[in-house]
Structures are given as C-alpha cells and as structure tokens.
Tab-separated table of C-alpha atoms in Angstrom:
chain	number	residue	atom	x	y	z
A	1247	UNK	CA	-4.572	12.638	55.040
A	1248	UNK	CA	-6.881	14.755	52.989
A	1249	UNK	CA	-8.283	18.181	53.696
A	1250	UNK	CA	-11.097	17.352	51.326
A	1251	UNK	CA	-12.156	14.103	53.101
A	1252	UNK	CA	-11.023	14.333	56.883
A	1253	UNK	CA	-11.844	11.881	59.659
A	1254	UNK	CA	-13.449	14.916	62.178
A	1255	UNK	CA	-13.293	12.245	65.079
A	1256	UNK	CA	-9.784	11.266	64.266
A	1257	UNK	CA	-8.463	14.610	64.221
A	1258	UNK	CA	-10.099	15.271	67.607
A	1259	UNK	CA	-8.640	12.476	68.732
A	1260	UNK	CA	-5.396	13.460	68.167
A	1261	UNK	CA	-6.034	17.003	69.374
A	1262	UNK	CA	-6.866	15.547	72.288
A	1263	UNK	CA	-3.707	14.292	72.854
A	1264	UNK	CA	-1.950	17.164	72.679
A	1265	UNK	CA	-4.456	19.337	74.082
A	1266	UNK	CA	-5.984	17.887	77.390
A	1267	UNK	CA	-6.025	20.606	79.198
A	1268	UNK	CA	-8.941	22.731	79.217
A	1269	UNK	CA	-6.231	25.961	80.272
A	1270	UNK	CA	-4.236	24.908	76.727
A	1271	UNK	CA	-7.943	25.434	75.115
A	1272	UNK	CA	-8.706	28.128	76.222
A	1273	UNK	CA	-5.064	30.103	74.981
A	1274	UNK	CA	-5.824	28.215	71.386
A	1275	UNK	CA	-9.266	29.545	70.736
A	1276	UNK	CA	-8.206	33.042	71.676
A	1277	UNK	CA	-5.132	32.948	69.297
A	1278	UNK	CA	-7.530	31.179	66.027
A	1279	UNK	CA	-10.025	34.162	67.210
A	1280	UNK	CA	-7.352	36.393	66.802
A	1281	UNK	CA	-5.884	34.508	63.799
A	1282	UNK	CA	-9.355	34.976	62.053
A	1283	UNK	CA	-9.746	38.345	62.760
A	1284	UNK	CA	-6.440	39.315	61.477
A	1285	UNK	CA	-6.998	37.512	58.319
A	1286	UNK	CA	-10.521	38.720	57.708
A	1287	UNK	CA	-9.475	42.696	58.464
A	1288	UNK	CA	-6.344	41.601	55.841
A	1289	UNK	CA	-9.069	40.415	53.050
A	1290	UNK	CA	-11.608	43.759	53.614
A	1291	UNK	CA	-8.906	45.252	52.709
A	1292	UNK	CA	-8.803	43.985	49.188
A	1293	UNK	CA	-10.889	45.633	46.161
A	1294	UNK	CA	-13.144	43.175	45.458
A	1295	UNK	CA	-13.316	42.143	49.337
A	1296	UNK	CA	-17.124	40.838	49.678
A	1297	UNK	CA	-16.453	38.668	46.448
A	1298	UNK	CA	-13.351	37.688	47.531
A	1299	UNK	CA	-14.598	36.890	51.385
A	1300	UNK	CA	-17.891	35.179	50.325
A	1301	UNK	CA	-16.128	32.633	48.234
A	1302	UNK	CA	-13.738	31.742	50.482
A	1303	UNK	CA	-16.235	31.371	53.224
A	1304	UNK	CA	-18.328	29.525	51.042
A	1305	UNK	CA	-14.911	26.725	49.940
A	1306	UNK	CA	-13.642	26.749	53.507
A	1307	UNK	CA	-17.727	25.949	55.166
A	1308	UNK	CA	-18.110	23.157	51.794
A	1309	UNK	CA	-15.527	21.681	53.405
A	1310	UNK	CA	-16.572	22.016	56.605
A	1311	UNK	CA	-19.937	20.658	55.597
A	1312	UNK	CA	-18.639	17.716	54.590
A	1313	UNK	CA	-16.569	16.252	57.188
A	1314	UNK	CA	-17.863	17.474	60.346
A	1315	UNK	CA	-20.999	16.958	62.651
A	1316	UNK	CA	-23.810	19.095	62.328
A	1317	UNK	CA	-23.976	20.814	65.126
A	1318	UNK	CA	-20.237	21.555	64.868
A	1319	UNK	CA	-20.791	22.763	61.412
A	1320	UNK	CA	-23.523	25.088	62.836
A	1321	UNK	CA	-21.447	26.527	65.749
A	1322	UNK	CA	-18.164	27.043	63.137
A	1323	UNK	CA	-20.521	29.068	60.782
A	1324	UNK	CA	-22.268	31.630	63.617
A	1325	UNK	CA	-18.773	32.106	64.941
A	1326	UNK	CA	-17.563	33.135	61.611
A	1327	UNK	CA	-20.543	35.499	61.462
A	1328	UNK	CA	-19.926	37.097	65.094
A	1329	UNK	CA	-16.141	37.237	63.573
A	1330	UNK	CA	-16.951	38.899	61.170
A	1331	UNK	CA	-19.188	41.217	62.936
A	1332	UNK	CA	-16.706	42.228	65.390
A	1333	UNK	CA	-14.099	42.853	62.509
A	1334	UNK	CA	-16.443	45.303	60.219
A	1335	UNK	CA	-16.758	47.153	63.282
A	1336	UNK	CA	-13.150	47.437	64.777
A	1337	UNK	CA	-11.225	50.681	63.275
A	1338	UNK	CA	-9.365	50.264	60.737
A	1339	UNK	CA	-5.771	49.028	61.176
A	1340	UNK	CA	-2.697	49.534	58.741
A	1341	UNK	CA	-1.978	45.750	56.883
A	1342	UNK	CA	1.347	45.768	58.421
A	1343	UNK	CA	-0.188	45.302	62.023
A	1344	UNK	CA	-2.545	42.571	60.552
A	1345	UNK	CA	0.236	40.559	59.308
A	1346	UNK	CA	2.278	41.282	62.495
A	1347	UNK	CA	-0.634	40.221	64.078
A	1348	UNK	CA	-0.952	36.971	62.426
A	1349	UNK	CA	2.400	35.765	63.134
A	1350	UNK	CA	2.372	37.202	66.807
A	1351	UNK	CA	-1.228	35.380	67.058
A	1352	UNK	CA	1.062	31.668	65.537
A	1353	UNK	CA	3.810	31.948	67.514
A	1354	UNK	CA	1.342	32.619	71.185
A	1355	UNK	CA	-0.499	29.474	69.980
A	1356	UNK	CA	3.183	27.448	69.577
A	1357	UNK	CA	3.958	29.114	73.077
A	1358	UNK	CA	0.605	27.750	74.990
A	1359	UNK	CA	2.238	24.495	74.974
A	1360	UNK	CA	5.423	25.421	77.332
A	1361	UNK	CA	3.123	25.903	80.178
A	1362	UNK	CA	0.304	23.499	79.197
A	1363	UNK	CA	2.854	20.734	78.200
A	1364	UNK	CA	0.559	17.254	79.091
A	1365	UNK	CA	0.784	14.578	76.222
A	1366	UNK	CA	-0.782	10.868	75.887
A	1367	UNK	CA	0.480	8.868	73.714
A	1368	UNK	CA	-0.197	10.025	69.889
A	1369	UNK	CA	1.611	6.916	67.711
A	1370	UNK	CA	-1.563	5.664	66.664
A	1371	UNK	CA	-1.711	9.007	64.603
A	1372	UNK	CA	2.440	9.353	63.783
A	1373	UNK	CA	2.107	7.581	60.387
A	1374	UNK	CA	-0.469	9.390	58.941
A	1375	UNK	CA	-0.437	12.902	60.317
A	1376	UNK	CA	3.061	13.797	59.721
A	1377	UNK	CA	4.503	17.312	60.771
A	1378	UNK	CA	5.240	19.450	57.843
A	1379	UNK	CA	2.736	22.052	55.331
A	1380	UNK	CA	0.053	19.324	54.586
A	1381	UNK	CA	-0.778	19.068	58.295
A	1382	UNK	CA	-0.467	22.641	59.475
A	1383	UNK	CA	-2.790	23.308	56.380
A	1384	UNK	CA	-5.423	20.696	57.819
A	1385	UNK	CA	-4.967	21.881	61.480
A	1386	UNK	CA	-5.362	25.839	60.011
A	1387	UNK	CA	-8.856	24.295	58.311
A	1388	UNK	CA	-9.802	21.831	61.239
A	1389	UNK	CA	-9.003	23.890	64.537
A	1390	UNK	CA	-11.310	26.153	64.685
A	1391	UNK	CA	-14.160	23.119	64.240
A	1392	UNK	CA	-12.483	20.889	66.992
A	1393	UNK	CA	-12.225	23.793	69.264
A	1394	UNK	CA	-16.407	23.737	69.400
A	1395	UNK	CA	-16.191	21.166	69.449
A	1396	UNK	CA	-14.101	20.815	72.770
A	1397	UNK	CA	-15.626	23.218	74.527
A	1398	UNK	CA	-19.487	23.161	72.882
A	1399	UNK	CA	-20.501	20.472	70.961
A	1400	UNK	CA	-18.787	17.387	72.713
A	1401	UNK	CA	-20.041	19.538	76.685
A	1402	UNK	CA	-23.497	19.357	75.243
A	1403	UNK	CA	-23.372	16.179	74.134
A	1404	UNK	CA	-22.134	14.817	77.458
A	1405	UNK	CA	-24.543	17.356	79.612
A	1406	UNK	CA	-27.962	15.846	77.396
A	1407	UNK	CA	-26.488	11.950	78.397
A	1408	UNK	CA	-25.775	12.523	82.218
A	1409	UNK	CA	-29.302	13.825	81.730
A	1410	UNK	CA	-31.074	11.340	80.598
C-alpha cells in the first residue's frame, strides 16, 4: 500500500465491498464535503493562507493525477475549486467550531455504517489494506476521488456503453 503509487481501481473495488449501497455513498460524500470545508476554513485562518493552500492542493492534486483516471482527476479539481469558493463565501467561524465539525463529520461518517451495513467479502484486500494509520491516510487522500468515481465517472461510462 503506497500513497504515492496507489492502485485506484483496487481501492475502488475495496470501497465497493463496504460501500455498495447508494445511501452510504451519499452520506459519505456529505461528510467528506463537510470535512473539506472545515479543513479549508481552518487553513484560511493561517497568516500565509493562499500560499499554504496552494502548496497543499498542488501536492494533493499531483498525487491524484499520478494515480486516478483523468476524468476523475478533473472532477476532483472542479469539486475542490467549488468547495474553496463556498468556504470563502461562508461567514467566518471560530477555529474551535471547525475542529469540532471535523470530529463530528468523521463520527457521522462512521455512524453511517450502522444504517448501511451490507458488506461483501473483503478477504482479497485484507493483507494489503490493514486497518490502522496508513489505511486511514490512504482513504483520507483517495475518498473524494472514489466517491466522485462512484457517482459520476462510473455512471457516465456505464451510460455511454449502454447508449452505444
């Protein structure tokens, strides 16, 4: 398991083992959007915010560009730009609130598994993707692209195939 050399299609297949139901993907996307907005809001509080955000987003997008399909990469860039725009338009909130929201959105995401608990066999992925900090970081980096692939890229490709 390598953050810089990820097998996106394998990560996506692993994701579908635990998140095959439409509803959990919707709720996870809501949580991810909340997390990104809180992270961006926190970064905007820093003295050199434009530079810091620019460097972090450039590094993030560079990692993704190397590992995700081009259309998914484009979707991620558009969504992140939109989230940054939304964050800039939101009224300023205290740092403690965004820190609390980060924890809350994460707990919300974990809680979703109580409602949507259908799982498929994940034994194919257990050796490579062991629970722990490394998997947490891997999923934190790739969750938005995985969800966008689930909702848009995969569905658009399927629709194009069905039309042909």
